[in-house]
């Protein structure tokens, strides 16, 4: 394939991985990234010795990462210096009760039984179901693409409608395992990672709490950005050319063919194929000619967004665990406010990450680095949300929740603060509606129904990343990169 060439728009995880696979097949690959460094949503801010992962903070689904590094000819554990995070999360409820989610089943038994007698047996049965969902889901939905409708609606796939519980509501399904609403919340909040409320997500997603407890949650030394560095290293070794500060203005279309791209500086580049890693709905709307496909995407469901706070502190908060999650009693109301009203809940569920607990180099000695994330609605069509007001209220809520752990002086120890609202997510990474996880993963946007890795009309235009198949998440973006590269390689081979 020496004479073939591909232009990749965006150096997010999917883009880097796809580019590397293509280059390893002898294809000439150029990646054009609008920002001045790679990673996309998996970004890093460094200031005065404080280092912040601005997007992902949890390495989940380690088996998937391992397989994807292997597919790139590398060993994950040689490329990343990993430590297991256990307990994974410290959950804090409104009544002050805490639950440390851990793979230590003795500890889980003791903790769960104190919440609800008999609930440990419930957990074991839930894990059993999660195990089934994880392995079937990865094999049948994630680790393959659906190039034609018969790949999905095949006779052999019919049992999946029962085995994966796609038509059963996740939160409703929890009644089979627990009565205590706090426990139901403890094992469904991960649906937010799919951009979904547990009150609408399919029960299939019990695979997430399962993999977190069974396979572990990890942290790479240097933070999640070290994954980007490891992947970039593999890309450069394979011969990928990365060009930064290179924003694409449009994809150059001729009839049903993508000729190449036009940059905002007017430069034109041509190639045999174009692979878009920039968020798929944005590509349809801003980089391609206006058509019915672009309009139909606008009606799809988008995931929520988040307001993130990045704080450099002049004091260490040793008592704060690496990952603390405050779960609100009005759990259902939380999701309604975010998803239906596109707003900020009155008593939001929120997440606080203290990376220096895992890697002291993330903060100067005697100081601390904190990230706090509050889920909120994505940008509304009419622009009626007041993000400055939401941001200030979210900050107040974080301080209020931290005070329940005895941390009352945080505000006075902030040396500097950076905040991201949905407007920042849209501006920095061109995420449509500022939606942090792209198109959400409800039933009608999964599998064959998710926008495919190849454009239906422009046959040499491909997609990779969170809003295309198989979906959001770092390891999933790696799978997406591999699948889209394979599709290009297959098409090049069959057109020769
Ligand atoms: C707050 C937050 C928390 C998360 N937490 C986790 C977590 O803990 N664990 C996990 O596994 N996942 C997590 N995720 C999800 C994960 O980060 C994403 O699913 C993954 O990084 C998406 O990668 P991608 O391939 O879609 O590329 P993207 O990250 O979308 O990158 C696309 C790239 O394209 C570039 N681009 C856009 N437009 C243009 C243009 N016109 N010209 C040139 N370049 C362009 C962008 O700048 C960007 O670099 C989180 C995401 C967010 C935002």
Short mmCIF file of C-alpha atoms and ligand atoms in Angstrom, two decimals:
data_model
loop_
_atom_site.label_atom_id
_atom_site.label_comp_id
_atom_site.label_asym_id
_atom_site.label_seq_id
_atom_site.Cartn_x
_atom_site.Cartn_y
_atom_site.Cartn_z
CA UNK A 1 0.00 0.00 0.00
CA UNK A 2 3.07 2.22 -0.34
CA UNK A 3 1.51 4.56 -2.87
CA UNK A 4 -1.68 5.22 -0.83
CA UNK A 5 -2.17 8.24 1.39
CA UNK A 6 -4.61 9.23 4.15
CA UNK A 7 -5.25 12.60 5.81
CA UNK A 8 -6.48 12.36 9.40
CA UNK A 9 -8.41 15.31 10.88
CA UNK A 10 -7.62 15.48 14.60
CA UNK A 11 -5.06 13.92 16.91
CA UNK A 12 -7.46 12.53 19.51
CA UNK A 13 -7.05 8.95 20.69
CA UNK A 14 -9.01 7.48 17.74
CA UNK A 15 -7.01 9.57 15.25
CA UNK A 16 -3.59 8.66 16.63
CA UNK A 17 -4.42 4.94 16.85
CA UNK A 18 -5.95 4.77 13.36
CA UNK A 19 -3.01 6.70 11.89
CA UNK A 20 -0.55 4.29 13.53
CA UNK A 21 -2.29 1.19 12.18
CA UNK A 22 -2.41 2.73 8.70
CA UNK A 23 1.27 3.71 8.78
CA UNK A 24 2.19 0.24 10.01
CA UNK A 25 0.54 -1.01 6.79
CA UNK A 26 2.83 1.17 4.71
CA UNK A 27 0.27 3.92 4.04
CA UNK A 28 1.46 7.54 4.03
CA UNK A 29 -0.44 9.24 6.87
CA UNK A 30 -0.60 12.90 7.85
CA UNK A 31 -2.51 13.95 10.98
CA UNK A 32 -3.72 17.55 11.08
CA UNK A 33 -4.61 18.84 14.53
CA UNK A 34 -6.08 22.28 15.24
CA UNK A 35 -4.55 22.48 18.72
CA UNK A 36 -0.86 22.72 19.52
CA UNK A 37 -0.65 19.20 20.96
CA UNK A 38 -2.19 15.77 20.62
CA UNK A 39 -4.78 14.07 22.82
CA UNK A 40 -8.04 15.91 22.15
CA UNK A 41 -10.29 15.49 25.19
CA UNK A 42 -7.49 13.57 26.91
CA UNK A 43 -5.58 16.79 27.42
CA UNK A 44 -3.25 18.16 30.07
CA UNK A 45 -2.80 21.53 31.73
CA UNK A 46 0.44 22.17 33.62
CA UNK A 47 1.07 25.23 35.74
CA UNK A 48 3.61 26.00 38.49
CA UNK A 49 4.34 22.30 39.06
CA UNK A 50 0.64 21.28 39.13
CA UNK A 51 -0.49 18.84 36.42
CA UNK A 52 -4.14 18.30 35.51
CA UNK A 53 -5.72 15.72 33.25
CA UNK A 54 -8.47 17.84 31.79
CA UNK A 55 -10.65 14.99 30.47
CA UNK A 56 -10.31 11.32 31.45
CA UNK A 57 -9.01 10.53 34.93
CA UNK A 58 -9.83 6.80 35.15
CA UNK A 59 -8.15 4.00 33.25
CA UNK A 60 -11.03 1.52 33.10
CA UNK A 61 -11.38 -1.65 30.99
CA UNK A 62 -7.67 -2.52 31.21
CA UNK A 63 -8.18 -5.72 29.18
CA UNK A 64 -9.37 -3.65 26.25
CA UNK A 65 -6.34 -1.33 26.50
CA UNK A 66 -4.05 -4.36 26.66
CA UNK A 67 -5.60 -5.85 23.52
CA UNK A 68 -5.39 -2.55 21.63
CA UNK A 69 -1.74 -1.95 22.57
CA UNK A 70 -1.05 -5.53 21.45
CA UNK A 71 -2.79 -4.86 18.12
CA UNK A 72 -0.35 -1.95 17.70
CA UNK A 73 2.56 -4.32 18.34
CA UNK A 74 3.24 -2.98 21.84
CA UNK A 75 2.88 -4.13 25.43
CA UNK A 76 0.68 -1.83 27.53
CA UNK A 77 2.56 -2.58 30.75
CA UNK A 78 5.87 -1.69 29.13
CA UNK A 79 4.48 1.52 27.70
CA UNK A 80 2.62 2.68 30.83
CA UNK A 81 3.72 2.62 34.44
CA UNK A 82 0.41 1.51 35.95
CA UNK A 83 -0.79 1.26 39.49
CA UNK A 84 -4.08 -0.24 40.52
CA UNK A 85 -6.43 2.12 42.35
CA UNK A 86 -8.23 0.19 45.05
CA UNK A 87 -10.61 1.24 46.54
CA UNK A 88 -11.60 2.68 43.19
CA UNK A 89 -14.05 5.30 44.42
CA UNK A 90 -14.98 6.67 47.81
CA UNK A 91 -18.69 7.28 47.62
CA UNK A 92 -20.24 9.85 49.94
CA UNK A 93 -24.03 10.02 50.35
CA UNK A 94 -26.18 12.91 51.50
CA UNK A 95 -26.58 11.42 54.98
CA UNK A 96 -22.79 11.35 55.39
CA UNK A 97 -22.53 7.57 55.00
CA UNK A 98 -19.55 6.43 52.94
CA UNK A 99 -18.88 3.39 50.81
CA UNK A 100 -15.44 2.49 49.45
CA UNK A 101 -15.88 0.44 46.28
CA UNK A 102 -13.16 -2.17 46.37
CA UNK A 103 -12.23 -5.53 44.87
CA UNK A 104 -11.66 -6.76 48.43
CA UNK A 105 -14.84 -8.80 48.75
CA UNK A 106 -14.51 -9.19 52.53
CA UNK A 107 -14.57 -5.43 52.86
CA UNK A 108 -17.45 -5.14 50.41
CA UNK A 109 -19.43 -7.70 52.35
CA UNK A 110 -18.90 -5.86 55.61
CA UNK A 111 -19.78 -2.47 54.14
CA UNK A 112 -22.79 -3.55 52.07
CA UNK A 113 -24.37 -5.59 54.84
CA UNK A 114 -24.26 -2.50 57.05
CA UNK A 115 -26.30 -0.62 54.44
CA UNK A 116 -28.76 -3.43 53.73
CA UNK A 117 -28.70 -6.93 55.18
CA UNK A 118 -28.44 -9.52 52.39
CA UNK A 119 -27.15 -7.02 49.85
CA UNK A 120 -23.74 -8.70 49.47
CA UNK A 121 -25.47 -11.67 47.84
CA UNK A 122 -27.17 -9.11 45.60
CA UNK A 123 -23.77 -7.75 44.62
CA UNK A 124 -22.46 -11.21 43.75
CA UNK A 125 -25.46 -11.84 41.49
CA UNK A 126 -25.11 -8.38 39.95
CA UNK A 127 -21.42 -9.04 39.25
CA UNK A 128 -22.37 -12.32 37.62
CA UNK A 129 -24.71 -10.48 35.28
CA UNK A 130 -22.10 -7.76 34.71
CA UNK A 131 -19.55 -10.45 33.80
CA UNK A 132 -21.91 -11.82 31.14
CA UNK A 133 -22.73 -8.37 29.81
CA UNK A 134 -19.08 -7.35 29.69
CA UNK A 135 -17.81 -10.34 27.75
CA UNK A 136 -20.76 -10.54 25.35
CA UNK A 137 -20.88 -6.75 24.93
CA UNK A 138 -17.17 -6.48 24.09
CA UNK A 139 -17.27 -9.43 21.70
CA UNK A 140 -20.56 -8.75 19.95
CA UNK A 141 -20.96 -4.96 20.09
CA UNK A 142 -17.66 -3.21 20.75
CA UNK A 143 -14.92 -5.26 19.14
CA UNK A 144 -16.40 -5.41 15.65
CA UNK A 145 -18.02 -3.12 13.16
CA UNK A 146 -21.33 -3.45 11.38
CA UNK A 147 -20.62 -2.82 7.74
CA UNK A 148 -23.99 -4.02 6.54
CA UNK A 149 -27.37 -4.37 8.16
CA UNK A 150 -27.18 -8.19 8.10
CA UNK A 151 -24.07 -8.04 10.35
CA UNK A 152 -26.34 -6.71 13.07
CA UNK A 153 -29.78 -8.17 12.37
CA UNK A 154 -28.50 -11.71 12.01
CA UNK A 155 -30.31 -14.81 13.25
CA UNK A 156 -27.36 -15.67 15.49
CA UNK A 157 -27.68 -12.29 17.26
CA UNK A 158 -31.27 -12.88 18.43
CA UNK A 159 -30.24 -14.39 21.80
CA UNK A 160 -28.42 -11.11 22.59
CA UNK A 161 -31.81 -9.43 23.02
CA UNK A 162 -32.20 -11.56 26.17
CA UNK A 163 -28.60 -12.06 27.21
CA UNK A 164 -27.60 -8.37 27.17
CA UNK A 165 -30.87 -6.98 28.53
CA UNK A 166 -30.87 -4.08 26.04
CA UNK A 167 -34.61 -3.50 26.51
CA UNK A 168 -34.44 -3.54 30.33
CA UNK A 169 -33.87 -0.26 32.14
CA UNK A 170 -30.64 -0.25 34.16
CA UNK A 171 -31.96 1.43 37.28
CA UNK A 172 -35.18 -0.61 37.21
CA UNK A 173 -33.08 -3.76 36.90
CA UNK A 174 -31.30 -2.90 40.17
CA UNK A 175 -34.45 -3.87 42.10
CA UNK A 176 -33.38 -7.48 41.40
CA UNK A 177 -30.29 -6.94 43.50
CA UNK A 178 -30.77 -4.14 46.06
CA UNK A 179 -33.53 -2.27 47.88
CA UNK A 180 -31.44 0.57 49.28
CA UNK A 181 -31.46 3.46 46.76
CA UNK A 182 -27.91 4.35 47.81
CA UNK A 183 -26.70 0.94 46.61
CA UNK A 184 -28.71 1.23 43.41
CA UNK A 185 -26.93 4.54 42.79
CA UNK A 186 -23.52 3.11 43.75
CA UNK A 187 -23.67 0.59 40.91
CA UNK A 188 -25.33 2.66 38.17
CA UNK A 189 -23.69 6.10 38.28
CA UNK A 190 -21.14 4.85 35.70
CA UNK A 191 -23.85 5.26 33.02
CA UNK A 192 -22.91 8.94 32.96
CA UNK A 193 -19.71 7.81 31.20
CA UNK A 194 -21.96 6.74 28.30
CA UNK A 195 -23.72 10.09 28.45
CA UNK A 196 -26.83 8.40 29.83
CA UNK A 197 -29.06 8.52 32.85
CA UNK A 198 -29.43 5.12 34.62
CA UNK A 199 -33.17 5.72 34.30
CA UNK A 200 -32.93 5.35 30.53
CA UNK A 201 -29.71 3.34 30.02
CA UNK A 202 -30.03 -0.32 29.05
CA UNK A 203 -29.15 -2.80 31.80
CA UNK A 204 -26.34 -3.92 29.44
CA UNK A 205 -24.21 -1.25 31.11
CA UNK A 206 -23.83 -3.27 34.31
CA UNK A 207 -20.67 -4.20 32.43
CA UNK A 208 -19.05 -0.97 33.69
CA UNK A 209 -19.30 -1.49 37.48
CA UNK A 210 -18.37 -5.12 36.82
CA UNK A 211 -15.14 -4.34 34.99
CA UNK A 212 -14.19 -1.68 37.56
CA UNK A 213 -14.36 -4.20 40.40
CA UNK A 214 -13.26 -7.34 38.54
CA UNK A 215 -10.50 -5.99 36.28
CA UNK A 216 -9.65 -2.90 38.27
CA UNK A 217 -9.28 0.83 37.77
CA UNK A 218 -5.72 1.97 37.09
CA UNK A 219 -3.68 5.13 37.08
CA UNK A 220 -0.66 5.63 34.84
CA UNK A 221 2.28 7.46 36.39
CA UNK A 222 2.27 10.97 34.95
CA UNK A 223 -1.50 10.89 34.59
CA UNK A 224 -3.81 9.90 31.76
CA UNK A 225 -1.87 12.11 29.35
CA UNK A 226 0.95 9.58 29.48
CA UNK A 227 -1.35 7.34 27.39
CA UNK A 228 -1.34 10.01 24.69
CA UNK A 229 2.45 10.23 24.90
CA UNK A 230 2.80 6.44 24.60
CA UNK A 231 0.48 6.33 21.57
CA UNK A 232 2.22 9.29 19.91
CA UNK A 233 5.51 7.48 20.36
CA UNK A 234 4.09 4.43 18.53
CA UNK A 235 2.65 6.68 15.80
CA UNK A 236 5.92 8.51 15.16
CA UNK A 237 7.87 5.23 15.16
CA UNK A 238 5.46 3.91 12.50
CA UNK A 239 6.16 7.02 10.40
CA UNK A 240 3.02 9.10 10.96
CA UNK A 241 3.51 12.80 10.27
CA UNK A 242 1.74 15.03 12.85
CA UNK A 243 1.08 18.67 12.02
CA UNK A 244 -0.21 20.88 14.85
CA UNK A 245 -1.97 24.26 14.80
CA UNK A 246 -3.51 23.06 11.54
CA UNK A 247 -7.26 23.62 11.56
CA UNK A 248 -9.36 22.12 8.80
CA UNK A 249 -11.96 24.49 7.40
CA UNK A 250 -13.71 21.98 5.13
CA UNK A 251 -13.42 18.61 3.51
CA UNK A 252 -13.04 19.00 -0.24
CA UNK A 253 -15.86 16.99 -1.81
CA UNK A 254 -16.22 16.18 -5.49
CA UNK A 255 -19.44 14.31 -6.27
CA UNK A 256 -19.35 11.22 -4.00
CA UNK A 257 -15.63 11.47 -3.34
CA UNK A 258 -13.48 13.30 -0.76
CA UNK A 259 -10.53 14.84 -2.63
CA UNK A 260 -8.78 16.13 0.48
CA UNK A 261 -9.04 19.00 2.94
CA UNK A 262 -8.79 22.78 2.98
CA UNK A 263 -7.15 24.37 6.03
CA UNK A 264 -8.23 27.67 7.58
CA UNK A 265 -5.01 29.21 6.21
CA UNK A 266 -6.22 28.36 2.70
CA UNK A 267 -3.82 25.46 2.16
CA UNK A 268 -5.24 22.50 0.21
CA UNK A 269 -4.08 18.93 0.75
CA UNK A 270 -5.08 15.88 -1.26
CA UNK A 271 -5.09 12.18 -0.39
CA UNK A 272 -6.63 8.85 -1.38
CA UNK A 273 -8.83 8.92 1.74
CA UNK A 274 -9.79 11.28 4.55
CA UNK A 275 -10.36 10.03 8.08
CA UNK A 276 -12.15 12.43 10.45
CA UNK A 277 -11.40 12.02 14.15
CA UNK A 278 -12.97 15.38 15.01
CA UNK A 279 -16.39 14.88 16.63
CA UNK A 280 -18.63 13.32 13.96
CA UNK A 281 -21.70 15.62 14.31
CA UNK A 282 -19.40 18.65 14.07
CA UNK A 283 -17.77 17.22 10.93
CA UNK A 284 -21.17 16.78 9.28
CA UNK A 285 -22.29 20.24 10.28
CA UNK A 286 -19.16 22.33 9.76
CA UNK A 287 -16.79 20.48 7.44
CA UNK A 288 -19.12 18.83 4.91
CA UNK A 289 -21.67 20.23 2.46
CA UNK A 290 -25.03 20.78 4.08
CA UNK A 291 -27.38 17.86 3.42
CA UNK A 292 -30.13 15.72 4.94
CA UNK A 293 -27.62 13.51 6.75
CA UNK A 294 -26.24 16.49 8.64
CA UNK A 295 -29.77 17.60 9.52
CA UNK A 296 -30.76 14.13 10.76
CA UNK A 297 -27.72 14.07 13.07
CA UNK A 298 -28.90 17.25 14.73
CA UNK A 299 -31.97 15.32 15.93
CA UNK A 300 -29.89 12.61 17.58
CA UNK A 301 -29.42 12.53 21.34
CA UNK A 302 -26.25 14.08 22.71
CA UNK A 303 -24.60 13.20 26.00
CA UNK A 304 -24.46 15.64 28.88
CA UNK A 305 -21.59 18.01 29.54
CA UNK A 306 -19.58 18.91 32.63
CA UNK A 307 -18.25 21.95 34.44
CA UNK A 308 -14.67 21.20 35.53
CA UNK A 309 -12.56 23.03 38.08
CA UNK A 310 -8.77 22.72 38.11
CA UNK A 311 -7.26 23.99 41.34
CA UNK A 312 -3.63 24.49 42.29
CA UNK A 313 -3.59 24.48 46.13
CA UNK A 314 -0.89 25.65 48.53
CA UNK A 315 -1.70 22.86 50.98
CA UNK A 316 -2.04 19.07 50.79
CA UNK A 317 -5.38 17.41 51.56
CA UNK A 318 -4.08 13.94 52.45
CA UNK A 319 -7.46 12.74 53.72
CA UNK A 320 -9.01 13.19 50.29
CA UNK A 321 -9.02 9.88 48.39
CA UNK A 322 -7.87 9.75 44.73
CA UNK A 323 -11.46 9.48 43.42
CA UNK A 324 -14.32 10.78 45.60
CA UNK A 325 -17.88 10.76 44.35
CA UNK A 326 -20.69 12.59 46.10
CA UNK A 327 -24.00 10.92 45.23
CA UNK A 328 -27.21 12.82 45.89
CA UNK A 329 -30.38 11.30 47.36
CA UNK A 330 -32.42 13.00 44.66
CA UNK A 331 -30.65 10.82 42.12
CA UNK A 332 -33.51 10.70 39.59
CA UNK A 333 -34.08 14.45 39.87
CA UNK A 334 -30.35 14.97 39.18
CA UNK A 335 -30.55 13.27 35.81
CA UNK A 336 -33.81 14.97 34.90
CA UNK A 337 -32.31 18.38 35.52
CA UNK A 338 -29.26 17.53 33.43
CA UNK A 339 -30.79 15.61 30.56
CA UNK A 340 -34.34 16.97 30.28
CA UNK A 341 -33.80 20.57 31.45
CA UNK A 342 -30.17 20.93 30.26
CA UNK A 343 -29.36 22.56 33.58
CA UNK A 344 -27.55 22.15 36.89
CA UNK A 345 -29.28 20.13 39.65
CA UNK A 346 -29.94 21.90 42.98
CA UNK A 347 -27.94 19.24 44.83
CA UNK A 348 -25.67 17.86 42.12
CA UNK A 349 -23.85 14.55 42.18
CA UNK A 350 -20.19 15.45 41.77
CA UNK A 351 -16.70 14.02 41.49
CA UNK A 352 -13.39 15.14 43.03
CA UNK A 353 -10.04 13.79 41.85
CA UNK A 354 -6.78 14.18 43.79
CA UNK A 355 -4.10 12.82 41.41
CA UNK A 356 -1.22 13.56 43.80
CA UNK A 357 -2.54 10.75 46.07
CA UNK A 358 -1.53 8.39 43.25
CA UNK A 359 1.50 10.19 41.81
CA UNK A 360 3.10 12.80 44.11
CA UNK A 361 4.74 14.41 41.05
CA UNK A 362 1.32 15.79 40.03
CA UNK A 363 1.72 18.61 42.62
CA UNK A 364 4.70 20.46 44.15
CA UNK A 365 5.79 19.04 47.50
CA UNK A 366 3.50 20.13 50.35
CA UNK A 367 0.85 21.35 47.89
CA UNK A 368 -2.05 19.74 46.08
CA UNK A 369 -3.69 19.45 42.68
CA UNK A 370 -7.46 18.98 42.61
CA UNK A 371 -9.95 18.44 39.84
CA UNK A 372 -13.68 18.70 40.53
CA UNK A 373 -16.28 17.77 37.94
CA UNK A 374 -20.00 18.56 38.02
CA UNK A 375 -22.22 17.04 35.30
CA UNK A 376 -24.56 19.54 33.63
CA UNK A 377 -26.74 19.71 30.54
CA UNK A 378 -25.17 20.25 27.13
CA UNK A 379 -25.55 23.57 25.31
CA UNK A 380 -29.15 24.33 24.41
CA UNK A 381 -30.19 25.40 20.91
CA UNK A 382 -31.47 28.77 22.12
CA UNK A 383 -28.34 29.57 24.15
CA UNK A 384 -30.45 30.54 27.18
CA UNK A 385 -28.15 29.01 29.79
CA UNK A 386 -26.10 31.31 32.04
CA UNK A 387 -22.84 29.40 32.33
CA UNK A 388 -21.16 31.91 34.63
CA UNK A 389 -24.04 31.48 37.07
CA UNK A 390 -23.99 27.67 36.76
CA UNK A 391 -20.23 27.67 37.26
CA UNK A 392 -20.40 29.77 40.43
CA UNK A 393 -23.22 27.64 41.83
CA UNK A 394 -21.33 24.43 40.97
CA UNK A 395 -18.28 25.77 42.82
CA UNK A 396 -20.41 26.57 45.90
CA UNK A 397 -21.86 23.04 45.82
CA UNK A 398 -18.39 21.48 45.68
CA UNK A 399 -17.24 23.46 48.73
CA UNK A 400 -20.46 22.52 50.55
CA UNK A 401 -20.00 18.81 49.83
CA UNK A 402 -16.30 18.88 50.76
CA UNK A 403 -17.18 20.48 54.08
CA UNK A 404 -19.13 17.30 54.95
CA UNK A 405 -15.74 15.55 54.90
CA UNK A 406 -14.28 18.16 57.23
CA UNK A 407 -12.57 20.10 54.42
CA UNK A 408 -13.71 23.64 55.13
CA UNK A 409 -10.74 25.80 54.17
CA UNK A 410 -10.14 24.75 50.57
CA UNK A 411 -11.27 28.03 49.02
CA UNK A 412 -8.69 30.01 50.96
CA UNK A 413 -5.88 27.71 49.77
CA UNK A 414 -6.52 28.04 46.04
CA UNK A 415 -3.44 29.51 44.33
CA UNK A 416 -5.07 29.49 40.92
CA UNK A 417 -8.18 28.15 39.24
CA UNK A 418 -9.01 27.15 35.69
CA UNK A 419 -12.58 26.22 34.75
CA UNK A 420 -14.13 24.52 31.75
CA UNK A 421 -17.83 24.89 30.94
CA UNK A 422 -19.65 23.36 27.94
CA UNK A 423 -18.59 26.46 26.00
CA UNK A 424 -14.93 25.55 26.62
CA UNK A 425 -15.44 21.95 25.48
CA UNK A 426 -16.98 23.21 22.26
CA UNK A 427 -14.29 25.80 21.62
CA UNK A 428 -11.26 23.68 22.51
CA UNK A 429 -12.18 20.43 20.75
CA UNK A 430 -15.11 21.33 18.46
CA UNK A 431 -17.48 19.11 20.44
CA UNK A 432 -20.98 19.81 19.19
CA UNK A 433 -23.25 21.25 21.91
CA UNK A 434 -20.21 21.05 24.23
CA UNK A 435 -21.29 17.49 24.82
CA UNK A 436 -18.31 15.81 26.52
CA UNK A 437 -19.10 12.25 25.41
CA UNK A 438 -20.55 13.01 21.98
CA UNK A 439 -23.63 11.18 20.75
CA UNK A 440 -25.05 9.25 23.68
CA UNK A 441 -25.36 5.48 23.85
CA UNK A 442 -29.08 4.88 24.02
CA UNK A 443 -30.50 1.87 22.19
CA UNK A 444 -31.20 3.72 18.95
CA UNK A 445 -27.64 5.03 18.79
CA UNK A 446 -25.75 1.78 19.40
CA UNK A 447 -24.34 -0.96 17.18
CA UNK A 448 -25.61 -0.71 13.62
CA UNK A 449 -27.61 2.42 14.55
CA UNK A 450 -24.51 4.38 15.56
CA UNK A 451 -23.02 6.46 12.73
CA UNK A 452 -20.71 4.09 10.93
CA UNK A 453 -16.94 4.39 10.48
CA UNK A 454 -17.47 5.15 6.79
CA UNK A 455 -19.61 7.91 5.28
CA UNK A 456 -22.64 6.40 3.50
CA UNK A 457 -22.23 8.58 0.40
CA UNK A 458 -18.58 9.69 0.20
CA UNK A 459 -16.93 6.31 0.01
CA UNK A 460 -13.39 7.37 0.82
CA UNK A 461 -14.39 9.44 3.87
CA UNK A 462 -14.12 7.63 7.19
CA UNK A 463 -14.75 8.43 10.86
CA UNK A 464 -13.16 7.44 14.13
CA UNK A 465 -13.79 8.55 17.71
CA UNK A 466 -16.41 8.87 20.41
CA UNK A 467 -19.48 9.75 18.28
CA UNK A 468 -18.93 6.95 15.79
CA UNK A 469 -18.70 3.21 16.27
CA UNK A 470 -18.23 1.70 18.89
CA UNK A 471 -18.52 4.78 21.12
CA UNK A 472 -17.09 6.91 23.89
CA UNK A 473 -14.23 6.20 26.30
CA UNK A 474 -10.47 5.98 25.86
CA UNK A 475 -10.14 2.24 25.19
CA UNK A 476 -13.23 2.36 22.96
CA UNK A 477 -11.64 5.20 20.97
CA UNK A 478 -8.61 2.91 20.49
CA UNK A 479 -10.94 0.18 19.18
CA UNK A 480 -12.61 2.75 16.92
CA UNK A 481 -9.20 3.75 15.56
CA UNK A 482 -8.33 0.15 14.74
CA UNK A 483 -11.72 -0.61 13.15
CA UNK A 484 -11.70 2.48 10.94
CA UNK A 485 -8.09 1.83 9.86
CA UNK A 486 -9.02 -1.75 8.99
CA UNK A 487 -11.95 -0.51 6.92
CA UNK A 488 -9.66 1.81 4.95
CA UNK A 489 -7.10 -0.95 4.44
CA UNK A 490 -9.80 -3.36 3.23
CA UNK A 491 -11.28 -0.75 0.87
CA UNK A 492 -7.84 0.11 -0.56
CA UNK A 493 -7.20 -3.62 -1.11
CA UNK A 494 -10.55 -4.25 -2.80
CA UNK A 495 -10.25 -1.16 -5.04
CA UNK A 496 -6.79 -2.14 -6.29
C1 LIG B 1 -14.52 15.42 31.22
C2 LIG B 1 -14.29 14.09 30.58
C3 LIG B 1 -14.03 12.99 31.36
C4 LIG B 1 -13.79 11.74 30.77
N1 LIG B 1 -13.45 10.69 31.57
C5 LIG B 1 -13.07 9.53 31.01
C6 LIG B 1 -12.47 8.52 31.80
O1 LIG B 1 -12.26 8.68 33.01
N2 LIG B 1 -12.11 7.36 31.19
C7 LIG B 1 -12.28 7.16 29.83
O2 LIG B 1 -11.93 6.08 29.32
N3 LIG B 1 -12.82 8.13 29.04
C8 LIG B 1 -13.19 9.31 29.59
N4 LIG B 1 -13.66 10.32 28.81
C9 LIG B 1 -13.93 10.07 27.38
C10 LIG B 1 -12.66 10.12 26.50
O3 LIG B 1 -11.88 11.23 26.82
C11 LIG B 1 -13.06 10.23 25.04
O4 LIG B 1 -14.05 9.26 24.72
C12 LIG B 1 -11.89 10.06 24.08
O5 LIG B 1 -10.77 10.80 24.50
C13 LIG B 1 -12.38 10.53 22.72
O6 LIG B 1 -11.36 10.44 21.78
P1 LIG B 1 -11.67 10.75 20.26
O7 LIG B 1 -10.88 9.78 19.43
O8 LIG B 1 -13.12 10.81 20.01
O9 LIG B 1 -11.01 12.16 19.97
P2 LIG B 1 -11.28 13.65 20.54
O10 LIG B 1 -10.80 13.70 21.93
O11 LIG B 1 -12.62 14.14 20.22
O12 LIG B 1 -10.22 14.42 19.63
C14 LIG B 1 -10.54 14.93 18.36
C15 LIG B 1 -9.44 15.90 17.95
O13 LIG B 1 -9.85 16.55 16.73
C16 LIG B 1 -9.40 17.89 16.79
N5 LIG B 1 -10.18 18.71 15.86
C17 LIG B 1 -11.49 19.06 15.96
N6 LIG B 1 -11.85 19.81 14.91
C18 LIG B 1 -10.75 19.95 14.13
C19 LIG B 1 -10.49 20.64 12.91
N7 LIG B 1 -11.42 21.35 12.27
N8 LIG B 1 -9.24 20.59 12.38
C20 LIG B 1 -8.27 19.86 13.01
N9 LIG B 1 -8.46 19.21 14.18
C21 LIG B 1 -9.68 19.25 14.72
C22 LIG B 1 -9.64 18.28 18.24
O14 LIG B 1 -8.89 19.41 18.61
C23 LIG B 1 -9.19 17.01 18.97
O15 LIG B 1 -7.82 17.05 19.26
C24 LIG B 1 -13.86 11.59 29.36
C25 LIG B 1 -14.12 12.71 28.55
C26 LIG B 1 -14.32 13.95 29.15
C27 LIG B 1 -14.51 15.14 28.26
#
